[in-house]
């Protein structure tokens, strides 16, 4: 694991919405020199951090190299996406930038390499030292959070989230897994010019603004259950359910043709597992050539899965984001939104409604291959953080 830090100043900004705490910008994938345009739109900082959520429709390495050249004194993290959340909500084909002004934030970003061979003690020790150092350097800042972006094809998100959470103490963590549209081929993360796979970037942040880390989902566990009787946990593959071929038995239980299972089926018939008093989604990514089910998150033999039903996606999102707005609305929200929610929105013809909700609540972010909240890697959720001006009293959760 390596720590990469830069400090400096930026120049030039058109006057932004005074309500904003974060600076946000976006450009289309077809834009020549996209980071040049993003820098102009972000305006003057100085920034403690710039985050880039990058469509797989552009050259990720080229974007990262351009960002390193144009932001030489600012920490820049980046990841590929399964879709973007911009000013008008759900989008595809964008490069989205978020700037964290230095007058309101202090951050430290760490690259965690080789997730499949993670040295747990070294990782925990490094995070602990950086957390303490950041706190010691910023005694005048009172709010903490941590943001994780991780290779969404690493198969290591569950272990990583469980490993780093205890070292964070009072830095509540949220995050998302880098995507590749719906190709599931290759995902990247980057920090300060270094592009990698099988890695993650952890950002520790302190702020003068009130922050609320949250996670939401609209799923309700039903009565139909199934038991994983054959699995390859290392590859997140379920071979058998109820001692039957996995895909065929899943299809029978949800009333679908086993030869017609696709991403829309998995989005509309999610399965959940109970952990403590809460149910968490174990989302299905695809059926492989052997008729096995490939999952987005940890799976194992003996696990009991329950088929869940869904509340109305757009209405639920509106309710939960409105809860974050009591007593006063956030200035900005960063959201990591599961690709399965986007697929469900498309299938239920709610893409426009959900985009309107995201836009109205000033959400910026990206669609993911999975979400992190606390020590858990989950699916079919939105995790994020909301930022409030200092006049907002009290806190509320969702």
XYZ file of C-alpha atoms in Angstrom, residues 12-234:
223
model
C -9.529 30.515 -12.689
C -13.161 29.837 -11.905
C -16.409 31.228 -13.165
C -18.709 32.006 -10.248
C -20.496 28.789 -9.204
C -23.777 28.306 -7.420
C -23.117 29.795 -4.002
C -25.155 27.007 -2.435
C -22.630 24.388 -3.485
C -19.995 23.096 -1.107
C -18.361 20.857 -3.706
C -17.350 21.965 -7.186
C -18.724 19.647 -9.879
C -18.250 19.458 -13.643
C -18.856 17.059 -16.509
C -17.965 16.639 -20.173
C -19.029 14.221 -22.879
C -16.812 11.316 -23.906
C -16.344 12.926 -27.319
C -14.671 15.997 -25.812
C -11.076 16.528 -26.886
C -8.784 17.036 -23.877
C -11.630 16.377 -21.415
C -9.683 17.243 -18.261
C -8.751 20.649 -19.673
C -12.450 21.446 -19.963
C -13.220 19.932 -16.566
C -10.539 22.040 -14.920
C -11.988 25.198 -16.442
C -15.492 24.248 -15.304
C -14.356 23.310 -11.802
C -12.676 26.671 -11.513
C -10.251 27.898 -8.962
C -9.812 25.960 -5.772
C -7.539 25.427 -4.262
C -8.634 21.802 -3.949
C -7.694 19.189 -1.396
C -8.917 16.457 -3.764
C -10.382 15.982 -7.227
C -12.347 12.792 -7.987
C -12.994 11.664 -11.567
C -15.744 9.187 -12.490
C -14.858 8.092 -16.005
C -17.037 6.420 -18.624
C -15.506 3.292 -20.203
C -16.193 4.984 -23.555
C -12.980 7.022 -23.252
C -9.293 6.197 -22.891
C -8.985 5.965 -19.108
C -5.188 6.004 -19.168
C -5.253 9.137 -21.299
C -7.671 10.908 -18.959
C -5.538 10.019 -15.941
C -2.351 11.209 -17.629
C -3.994 14.484 -18.605
C -5.263 14.984 -15.067
C -1.792 14.394 -13.648
C -0.384 17.054 -15.980
C -3.119 19.627 -15.315
C -3.469 19.058 -11.554
C 0.196 18.581 -10.594
C -0.281 19.744 -6.999
C -3.658 18.187 -6.203
C -4.527 14.602 -5.243
C -6.593 13.157 -8.113
C -8.380 9.822 -7.803
C -10.258 8.231 -10.659
C -12.214 5.107 -11.525
C -14.070 3.617 -14.447
C -17.842 3.417 -14.150
C -20.925 1.423 -15.072
C -22.632 4.747 -15.843
C -22.441 8.228 -14.419
C -24.644 10.483 -12.286
C -24.413 14.047 -13.558
C -26.389 17.257 -13.348
C -29.423 15.669 -15.039
C -29.255 12.352 -13.164
C -28.452 9.047 -14.862
C -26.056 9.530 -17.767
C -23.749 7.462 -19.944
C -20.660 8.642 -21.780
C -19.537 11.312 -19.319
C -16.392 12.155 -17.434
C -17.594 13.636 -14.135
C -15.327 15.620 -11.804
C -15.841 16.544 -8.158
C -13.565 19.047 -6.464
C -13.239 19.266 -2.680
C -12.166 22.851 -1.825
C -9.161 23.142 0.417
C -10.862 25.761 2.591
C -13.404 23.161 3.735
C -11.616 19.808 3.468
C -8.371 18.048 4.291
C -7.746 14.620 2.776
C -5.234 11.796 2.578
C -5.469 9.190 -0.191
C -3.839 5.761 -0.140
C -3.434 3.224 -2.921
C -3.978 -0.357 -1.746
C -2.364 -2.771 -4.216
C -2.691 -6.526 -4.768
C -6.100 -7.038 -3.192
C -5.950 -10.770 -3.767
C -2.857 -10.974 -1.541
C -3.769 -8.333 1.022
C -1.450 -8.017 4.012
C -4.119 -7.357 6.619
C -1.886 -6.194 9.454
C 0.189 -3.889 7.246
C -2.967 -2.398 5.753
C -4.609 -1.784 9.126
C -1.424 -0.275 10.561
C -0.948 2.091 7.608
C -4.548 3.299 7.697
C -4.369 3.820 11.449
C -1.207 5.900 11.173
C -2.618 8.047 8.371
C -5.896 8.572 10.221
C -4.081 9.759 13.328
C -1.753 12.003 11.317
C -4.641 13.618 9.447
C -6.489 14.277 12.675
C -3.386 15.778 14.307
C -2.857 18.131 11.346
C -6.450 19.398 11.321
C -7.615 20.096 14.892
C -10.003 22.786 13.633
C -12.012 20.319 11.482
C -14.735 18.338 13.217
C -16.360 16.066 10.621
C -14.875 12.827 9.280
C -15.645 10.339 6.514
C -13.813 7.820 4.331
C -14.374 7.146 0.628
C -13.340 3.877 -1.043
C -13.162 3.111 -4.759
C -12.142 -0.432 -5.623
C -11.638 -2.570 -8.711
C -15.092 -4.035 -9.311
C -13.705 -7.210 -10.880
C -11.148 -7.918 -8.154
C -13.406 -10.362 -6.263
C -11.837 -8.918 -3.101
C -14.212 -6.157 -2.029
C -15.774 -8.154 0.821
C -12.426 -8.935 2.434
C -11.161 -5.403 1.895
C -14.189 -3.708 3.458
C -14.090 -5.994 6.487
C -10.337 -5.434 6.866
C -10.185 -1.655 6.758
C -13.349 -0.721 8.669
C -11.921 -1.323 12.189
C -8.910 0.892 11.453
C -11.128 3.823 10.511
C -12.729 4.243 13.945
C -14.855 7.423 13.724
C -14.407 7.846 9.952
C -17.644 6.321 8.582
C -16.896 4.724 5.237
C -18.855 4.477 1.997
C -17.768 3.681 -1.518
C -18.281 1.932 -4.807
C -16.718 -0.668 -7.062
C -15.368 0.571 -10.384
C -17.383 -0.619 -13.386
C -17.084 -1.264 -17.084
C -20.568 -0.498 -18.333
C -22.275 -3.868 -18.705
C -19.229 -5.518 -20.304
C -17.715 -6.870 -17.041
C -14.388 -7.038 -18.860
C -11.844 -4.675 -17.283
C -12.067 -2.041 -14.581
C -9.488 0.469 -13.361
C -8.786 2.780 -10.464
C -6.099 5.459 -10.409
C -4.375 7.822 -8.026
C -2.079 10.663 -9.025
C -1.265 9.231 -12.437
C -0.921 5.565 -11.431
C -3.489 3.342 -13.158
C -4.045 -0.116 -11.687
C -6.386 -3.072 -11.465
C -6.748 -5.438 -8.501
C -6.401 -2.368 -6.272
C -8.363 0.217 -4.334
C -8.052 3.844 -3.302
C -9.019 4.852 0.212
C -9.476 8.559 0.939
C -9.655 9.777 4.523
C -11.327 13.161 4.787
C -11.981 15.777 7.445
C -14.273 18.703 6.868
C -15.654 21.836 8.445
C -19.033 20.917 6.948
C -21.517 18.554 8.514
C -21.492 15.200 6.725
C -23.846 12.218 6.803
C -22.776 8.883 5.361
C -25.762 6.789 4.303
C -26.897 3.619 2.568
C -30.339 2.907 1.142
C -32.168 0.140 -0.682
C -35.791 -0.501 -1.601
C -35.917 -4.297 -1.222
C -38.302 -6.261 1.005
C -37.473 -9.925 1.849
C -40.202 -12.358 0.788
C -41.101 -15.922 1.730
C -39.268 -17.836 -1.011
C -35.926 -19.168 0.187
C -33.152 -21.240 -1.325
C -30.023 -22.878 0.066
C -26.634 -22.748 -1.658
C -25.580 -26.406 -1.774
C -22.615 -26.072 -4.121
C -20.320 -23.096 -4.591
C -16.882 -21.827 -5.528
C -16.532 -18.936 -3.028
C -13.196 -17.725 -4.396
